[in-house]
Coordinates of C-alpha atoms and ligand atoms in Angstrom, one line a residue:
M72 CA 105.7 -27.6 -13.1
M73 CA 104.0 -30.2 -11.4
D74 CA 105.7 -30.6 -7.9
A75 CA 103.3 -32.8 -6.0
A76 CA 104.4 -36.0 -4.9
R77 CA 103.2 -39.3 -3.4
P78 CA 103.9 -41.9 -1.2
F79 CA 103.4 -45.1 -3.1
G80 CA 102.5 -47.5 -0.9
R81 CA 105.0 -49.5 1.3
T82 CA 107.7 -49.6 -1.2
G83 CA 109.7 -45.8 -0.3
W84 CA 109.4 -44.0 -3.6
K85 CA 107.8 -41.1 -3.9
V86 CA 106.0 -39.9 -7.4
S87 CA 104.4 -37.8 -9.4
E88 CA 100.8 -37.7 -9.1
I89 CA 100.4 -37.3 -12.8
G90 CA 102.2 -40.2 -14.6
F91 CA 102.7 -41.4 -18.3
G92 CA 100.3 -44.2 -20.0
A93 CA 102.5 -45.1 -22.7
W94 CA 100.0 -47.3 -24.4
A95 CA 99.1 -45.4 -27.2
I96 CA 103.1 -44.4 -28.1
G97 CA 103.2 -48.6 -27.9
G98 CA 100.0 -49.0 -30.5
S99 CA 96.5 -49.4 -31.1
W100 CA 95.4 -45.9 -31.1
G101 CA 96.3 -45.0 -34.7
E102 CA 99.4 -43.6 -36.2
V103 CA 101.7 -42.4 -33.4
S104 CA 104.9 -41.5 -35.0
E105 CA 107.8 -42.5 -33.4
S106 CA 109.2 -38.6 -33.3
D107 CA 105.6 -37.4 -31.5
A108 CA 105.7 -40.2 -29.1
R109 CA 109.4 -39.2 -27.5
D110 CA 108.1 -36.1 -27.6
A111 CA 104.9 -36.7 -25.5
L112 CA 107.6 -38.7 -22.8
F113 CA 110.2 -36.0 -22.9
A114 CA 107.6 -32.9 -22.5
A115 CA 106.1 -35.1 -19.1
L116 CA 109.4 -35.5 -18.4
E117 CA 110.0 -31.5 -18.9
A118 CA 107.4 -31.2 -16.8
G119 CA 108.1 -32.9 -13.5
T120 CA 106.8 -36.3 -14.3
T121 CA 108.2 -39.1 -12.3
F122 CA 106.1 -42.1 -13.5
I123 CA 106.1 -44.5 -16.6
D124 CA 103.5 -46.9 -17.2
T125 CA 103.8 -48.8 -19.9
A126 CA 103.3 -53.5 -20.7
D127 CA 105.7 -55.6 -22.8
V128 CA 102.7 -56.1 -25.8
Y129 CA 102.3 -52.1 -26.1
G130 CA 103.3 -52.2 -29.5
D131 CA 104.9 -55.9 -29.1
G132 CA 107.2 -53.9 -27.2
R133 CA 107.5 -50.7 -28.7
S134 CA 106.3 -49.1 -26.1
E135 CA 109.4 -49.6 -24.1
R136 CA 111.5 -49.4 -26.3
I137 CA 111.0 -46.0 -26.6
I138 CA 111.1 -45.2 -23.1
R139 CA 114.1 -46.6 -22.8
E140 CA 116.0 -43.9 -26.2
V141 CA 114.0 -41.4 -24.2
L142 CA 116.0 -42.2 -20.5
R143 CA 119.3 -42.7 -22.4
E144 CA 119.1 -39.2 -23.4
W145 CA 117.5 -37.8 -20.3
R146 CA 119.6 -36.2 -17.5
G147 CA 117.1 -35.2 -15.2
P148 CA 115.9 -38.0 -12.0
R149 CA 114.7 -41.4 -13.1
P150 CA 111.4 -42.3 -13.3
I151 CA 109.6 -45.2 -11.8
V152 CA 109.0 -47.6 -15.0
A153 CA 106.7 -49.5 -14.0
T154 CA 105.5 -52.5 -16.8
K155 CA 103.7 -55.6 -17.0
A156 CA 103.6 -59.1 -18.1
G157 CA 101.4 -61.9 -19.1
R158 CA 99.3 -60.9 -22.3
R159 CA 102.0 -62.2 -24.6
L160 CA 100.6 -64.9 -23.8
A161 CA 98.2 -67.6 -26.6
P162 CA 96.0 -68.8 -25.0
H163 CA 96.3 -66.8 -22.6
V164 CA 94.8 -68.2 -20.1
A165 CA 95.6 -69.0 -16.3
E166 CA 97.9 -71.6 -16.2
G167 CA 100.8 -70.0 -18.4
Y168 CA 101.2 -67.5 -15.7
S169 CA 104.1 -70.3 -15.5
R170 CA 107.0 -69.6 -13.5
E171 CA 109.7 -69.8 -16.6
N172 CA 106.1 -67.6 -18.5
L173 CA 107.3 -65.2 -16.2
A174 CA 110.5 -64.9 -16.0
A175 CA 111.8 -64.9 -19.9
F176 CA 108.8 -62.3 -20.3
V177 CA 111.0 -60.4 -17.4
D178 CA 113.8 -61.1 -19.1
R179 CA 112.5 -59.4 -22.6
S180 CA 111.6 -55.7 -20.6
R181 CA 114.5 -55.9 -19.2
A182 CA 116.2 -56.3 -23.0
N183 CA 113.9 -53.4 -23.7
L184 CA 114.3 -51.5 -21.2
G185 CA 117.5 -52.1 -21.4
V186 CA 118.1 -52.4 -17.9
D187 CA 119.0 -54.7 -15.3
T188 CA 116.5 -54.4 -12.9
L189 CA 112.5 -53.6 -13.2
D190 CA 111.1 -51.0 -11.1
L191 CA 107.7 -52.8 -10.8
V192 CA 105.9 -55.3 -13.0
Q193 CA 102.9 -56.3 -12.7
L194 CA 100.4 -58.7 -13.9
H195 CA 99.2 -57.3 -17.1
C196 CA 94.4 -58.1 -16.4
P197 CA 95.4 -61.7 -15.7
P198 CA 92.4 -64.2 -15.6
T199 CA 90.0 -64.5 -12.6
G200 CA 91.4 -68.1 -11.7
V201 CA 94.9 -66.3 -11.4
Y202 CA 94.3 -64.9 -7.9
Y203 CA 93.5 -67.9 -6.2
R204 CA 96.9 -69.4 -7.5
P205 CA 99.5 -68.7 -4.4
E206 CA 102.6 -70.0 -6.4
V207 CA 102.2 -67.3 -9.8
F208 CA 103.0 -65.0 -6.6
E209 CA 105.7 -67.5 -4.9
A210 CA 106.9 -67.3 -9.2
L211 CA 107.4 -63.1 -8.5
D212 CA 109.0 -63.6 -5.0
G213 CA 111.6 -65.8 -6.6
L214 CA 112.2 -62.9 -9.5
V215 CA 112.5 -59.8 -6.4
A216 CA 115.2 -62.4 -4.9
A217 CA 116.8 -62.6 -7.9
G218 CA 117.2 -59.1 -8.2
K219 CA 115.3 -58.7 -12.0
I220 CA 112.1 -57.2 -10.5
R221 CA 111.6 -55.0 -7.4
H222 CA 108.4 -54.5 -7.2
Y223 CA 105.4 -56.5 -8.5
G224 CA 102.0 -55.5 -8.8
V225 CA 98.9 -56.4 -10.3
S226 CA 96.8 -54.8 -13.0
V227 CA 93.1 -55.8 -12.5
E228 CA 89.5 -55.5 -14.6
K229 CA 87.3 -55.7 -11.5
V230 CA 87.2 -54.7 -7.4
E231 CA 86.4 -57.8 -6.6
E232 CA 90.5 -59.1 -8.0
A233 CA 91.7 -56.1 -6.4
L234 CA 90.7 -57.2 -3.5
K235 CA 91.7 -60.4 -3.6
A236 CA 95.6 -59.6 -5.0
I237 CA 96.7 -57.4 -1.7
E238 CA 95.9 -60.3 0.3
Y239 CA 99.1 -61.3 -1.6
P240 CA 101.7 -59.4 1.1
G241 CA 104.0 -58.8 -1.2
V242 CA 101.6 -57.4 -3.7
A243 CA 103.2 -53.4 -3.9
S244 CA 100.5 -51.9 -6.1
V245 CA 97.1 -52.3 -7.7
Q246 CA 96.8 -50.9 -11.2
I247 CA 92.4 -50.0 -11.8
I248 CA 90.3 -47.9 -14.0
Y249 CA 89.1 -45.5 -11.9
N250 CA 87.0 -42.1 -13.6
L251 CA 84.3 -39.9 -13.1
F252 CA 82.5 -42.7 -15.1
R253 CA 83.9 -45.6 -12.8
Q254 CA 83.4 -44.8 -9.6
R255 CA 83.1 -48.2 -7.5
P256 CA 87.2 -48.3 -6.7
Q257 CA 86.6 -45.5 -4.1
E258 CA 84.2 -47.5 -1.3
L259 CA 85.4 -50.4 0.1
F260 CA 88.7 -50.6 -2.6
F261 CA 90.9 -47.9 -1.7
R262 CA 90.6 -47.9 1.9
E263 CA 91.3 -51.6 2.3
A264 CA 94.4 -50.5 -0.8
Q265 CA 95.1 -47.4 2.0
A266 CA 95.3 -50.8 5.0
R267 CA 97.5 -52.3 3.6
Q268 CA 100.0 -49.7 2.1
V269 CA 98.8 -50.3 -1.3
G270 CA 100.2 -48.3 -4.4
V271 CA 97.2 -47.4 -6.5
I272 CA 97.6 -46.8 -9.2
V273 CA 94.6 -45.4 -11.6
R274 CA 94.1 -46.2 -15.9
V275 CA 91.4 -44.9 -18.4
P276 CA 91.4 -41.4 -16.3
L277 CA 89.8 -39.8 -19.7
A278 CA 87.4 -42.1 -20.9
S279 CA 90.2 -42.9 -23.6
G280 CA 89.9 -39.7 -24.7
L281 CA 86.1 -38.8 -24.0
L282 CA 86.5 -37.1 -20.7
T283 CA 88.5 -34.2 -22.8
G284 CA 85.0 -33.2 -24.2
K285 CA 87.0 -32.9 -27.9
L286 CA 84.5 -36.2 -28.9
R287 CA 81.5 -36.0 -30.8
R288 CA 78.7 -37.8 -31.7
D289 CA 79.9 -38.3 -35.6
S290 CA 84.0 -38.6 -34.4
R291 CA 85.6 -41.6 -36.2
F292 CA 89.0 -43.2 -35.6
A293 CA 91.0 -45.3 -37.2
A294 CA 90.9 -48.8 -38.3
D295 CA 93.7 -49.6 -35.9
D296 CA 92.9 -47.2 -33.2
H297 CA 90.7 -49.6 -30.3
R298 CA 88.0 -47.1 -30.3
H299 CA 86.8 -48.1 -33.6
F300 CA 88.0 -52.1 -33.2
N301 CA 87.0 -53.3 -29.4
R302 CA 83.6 -50.5 -29.3
H303 CA 82.0 -53.4 -27.7
G304 CA 84.8 -56.1 -26.8
E305 CA 85.7 -57.2 -29.6
A306 CA 89.1 -58.0 -29.0
F307 CA 89.9 -57.3 -24.9
D308 CA 87.9 -56.3 -21.8
V309 CA 85.5 -53.8 -23.3
G310 CA 85.8 -51.6 -20.4
E311 CA 89.9 -50.7 -21.3
T312 CA 87.6 -48.9 -24.1
F313 CA 85.7 -45.4 -23.0
A314 CA 85.4 -47.3 -19.8
G315 CA 83.1 -49.7 -21.1
V316 CA 80.1 -46.7 -21.1
P317 CA 78.2 -47.2 -24.2
Y318 CA 79.7 -43.8 -26.2
E319 CA 76.1 -42.0 -26.4
V320 CA 75.8 -41.9 -23.3
A321 CA 79.3 -41.2 -21.9
I322 CA 78.5 -38.0 -24.8
D323 CA 75.5 -36.8 -23.0
A324 CA 77.4 -37.1 -19.2
V325 CA 80.3 -35.0 -21.0
E326 CA 77.4 -32.3 -22.2
E327 CA 76.4 -31.7 -18.6
L328 CA 79.9 -31.9 -17.3
R329 CA 81.2 -28.8 -19.2
A330 CA 79.0 -26.4 -17.1
L331 CA 81.0 -27.7 -14.4
V332 CA 84.6 -27.1 -15.4
P333 CA 85.7 -23.7 -14.0
R334 CA 87.4 -21.0 -17.1
D335 CA 91.1 -21.7 -18.1
T336 CA 90.6 -25.8 -16.8
T337 CA 89.9 -28.0 -20.0
M338 CA 88.2 -30.7 -18.9
A339 CA 91.2 -32.5 -19.6
A340 CA 92.6 -31.6 -16.5
F341 CA 89.2 -31.3 -14.2
A342 CA 89.0 -35.1 -14.8
L343 CA 92.5 -35.7 -13.4
R344 CA 91.7 -33.6 -10.4
W345 CA 89.0 -35.4 -10.0
I346 CA 90.7 -38.0 -9.6
L347 CA 93.5 -37.1 -7.5
M348 CA 91.0 -36.0 -4.7
A349 CA 90.9 -39.8 -3.8
D350 CA 94.4 -39.6 -0.7
A351 CA 94.2 -43.2 -2.0
V352 CA 95.7 -42.9 -5.4
S353 CA 99.1 -42.3 -5.4
V354 CA 99.2 -41.5 -9.2
V355 CA 97.3 -41.4 -12.4
I356 CA 98.8 -42.3 -15.5
P357 CA 96.8 -40.6 -18.5
G358 CA 97.9 -41.8 -22.3
A359 CA 99.1 -39.0 -24.0
K360 CA 99.8 -39.0 -28.2
N361 CA 102.5 -35.6 -28.8
R362 CA 103.4 -32.8 -26.3
S363 CA 100.4 -30.9 -26.4
Q364 CA 98.8 -33.6 -24.4
A365 CA 101.0 -35.0 -22.6
L366 CA 101.7 -31.3 -21.2
A367 CA 97.9 -30.5 -20.8
N368 CA 97.6 -33.9 -18.6
A369 CA 100.8 -32.5 -16.3
M370 CA 99.6 -29.2 -15.6
A371 CA 96.4 -30.7 -13.4
G372 CA 98.2 -31.7 -10.8
D373 CA 98.6 -27.7 -10.1
L374 CA 94.1 -26.8 -10.5
P375 CA 92.9 -26.6 -6.4
P376 CA 91.9 -29.2 -4.7
L377 CA 87.6 -29.5 -6.3
S378 CA 84.4 -28.2 -3.7
V379 CA 82.3 -30.9 -2.2
E380 CA 79.8 -28.9 -4.6
T381 CA 81.4 -29.5 -7.2
M382 CA 82.0 -33.0 -6.4
R383 CA 78.1 -33.8 -6.1
A384 CA 77.2 -32.2 -9.4
A385 CA 79.9 -34.1 -11.0
R386 CA 78.7 -37.0 -9.7
S387 CA 75.1 -36.3 -10.3
S388 CA 75.5 -35.4 -13.4
C389 CA 77.6 -39.4 -14.6
A390 CA 74.7 -41.1 -13.0
M391 CA 73.7 -42.4 -16.2
C392 CA 76.1 -43.4 -16.9
W393 CA 76.8 -46.0 -14.6
A394 CA 73.2 -47.3 -15.1
A395 CA 74.3 -48.2 -18.3
S396 CA 77.4 -49.2 -18.5
N397 CA 77.8 -52.7 -20.6
H398 CA 81.5 -53.2 -18.3
F399 CA 80.6 -55.3 -14.6
P400 CA 77.4 -52.8 -14.1
E401 CA 78.7 -53.2 -10.5
C402 CA 81.9 -51.6 -11.0
N403 CA 80.8 -48.2 -11.9
R404 CA 78.3 -47.8 -9.2
P405 CA 79.4 -44.3 -7.0
A406 CA 79.8 -44.5 -3.6
P407 CA 77.8 -41.4 -1.0
L408 CA 79.3 -38.8 -0.8
Ligands
NAP918 N1 94.9 -53.3 -19.0 C1 95.5 -51.9 -18.5 O1 96.8 -52.7 -18.0 C2 95.9 -51.2 -19.4 C3 94.5 -50.3 -20.1 C4 94.3 -49.7 -20.7 C5 95.7 -48.7 -20.2 N2 96.4 -49.0 -19.2 C6 97.2 -47.9 -19.5 O2 96.7 -46.6 -18.7 C7 97.1 -46.1 -19.6 C8 96.4 -44.4 -19.4 O3 94.8 -45.5 -20.4 P1 94.4 -45.0 -22.0 O4 95.8 -44.5 -22.3 O5 94.1 -46.0 -22.4 O6 92.8 -44.1 -21.9 P2 93.3 -42.1 -21.0 O7 93.8 -41.8 -20.8 O8 92.2 -41.6 -20.6 O9 93.4 -41.3 -22.5 C9 94.3 -41.4 -23.0 C10 93.7 -40.3 -24.8 O10 92.9 -39.5 -24.8 C11 93.5 -38.5 -25.6 N3 94.3 -37.7 -24.9 C12 95.0 -37.8 -24.0 N4 95.2 -36.5 -23.6 C13 94.9 -35.6 -23.6 C14 94.5 -34.2 -23.5 N5 95.5 -33.2 -22.6 N6 93.7 -33.5 -24.8 C15 92.7 -34.0 -25.5 N7 93.3 -35.5 -25.9 C16 93.3 -36.0 -25.0 C17 94.5 -39.5 -26.8 O11 94.3 -39.6 -28.2 P3 93.5 -38.8 -28.7 O12 94.4 -37.5 -28.8 O13 93.8 -39.8 -29.6 O14 92.0 -38.2 -28.6 C18 95.2 -40.0 -25.7 O15 95.6 -41.4 -26.6 C19 97.7 -46.1 -21.1 O16 98.6 -45.2 -21.9 C20 98.7 -47.8 -20.4 O17 99.8 -46.8 -19.4 C21 96.5 -50.4 -18.5

């Protein structure tokens, strides 16, 4: 049972260190049955998770609707539910982030989630130009004033976008990729986020499953799993699949990491604990497709802190990934310990 909670920026919320990433229970990860999806979410809630991350496009609303159904039955503490908007735009261009479109996306998520007021809406990895359009953030302020959303934030691809976004005083949170293979956020961005009391949500913490240690060189994925169809960024940003690290390189790094995982601990829990070593992180949101994954991930919050020696060794085991990354090489450089 997790009991550690962290403040979520300046919202006044306290959230569990381990949240629940609800992409896989929506779609794009191969078949996940409705009953497995519900079990996974219930298991996370029972283990003490109080933060759920979803998006309007995950299974075209399936993820949001499953969350609504589960929370209707859930009798425990109400979790914070963060959703995202913007990716329904086709074409996905900065001009699409208009007041009218944002209001329509928010109304659809309110209906899907069955609430009057959304806890947190994040712009869903918008084109970089959006961060230079103050009117987008004014539109979000308007939705807060109208009582349709409590807070808003951004989900970003690049550290530079994160740094620009937090210049807007209304931005309550930033969601960013940060894991053993992607360490750059711990430099300037984490410092700035802490200074401005911005909540930091860490996504893709297991590098799409690689950092569980279960994947092999010859692992195969279903045709409707992004690890098959977005291997080289064919459908969306390559960073969202295996954190943008070439598969073979990452498999070698995982082999090196095995020696660092304490006995009685899974590599997944180790990888999540590594992320929680950063104080700037408010919540890490591993995805889970079933009850056992959700429970295993929730347990990571109970592990003791990692030693300085382990942190150092983990850094050197992953150095080859930073060098080989397909995803903005500058995003993967580690900070000095
Ligand atoms: N643009 C964005 O804003 C964006 C993009 C990506 C993700 N996200 C958010 O971040 C969340 C997390 O990222 P992610 O789901 O992409 O990747 P992730 O958390 O790195 O990996 C999740 C996958 O790893 C496997 N897994 C999870 N726990 C496991 C365990 N304990 N043991 C063995 N395997 C396990 C599962 O897939 P298999 O069992 O099939 O291997 C699961 O779907 C998402 O759910 C979503 O909420 C947001």
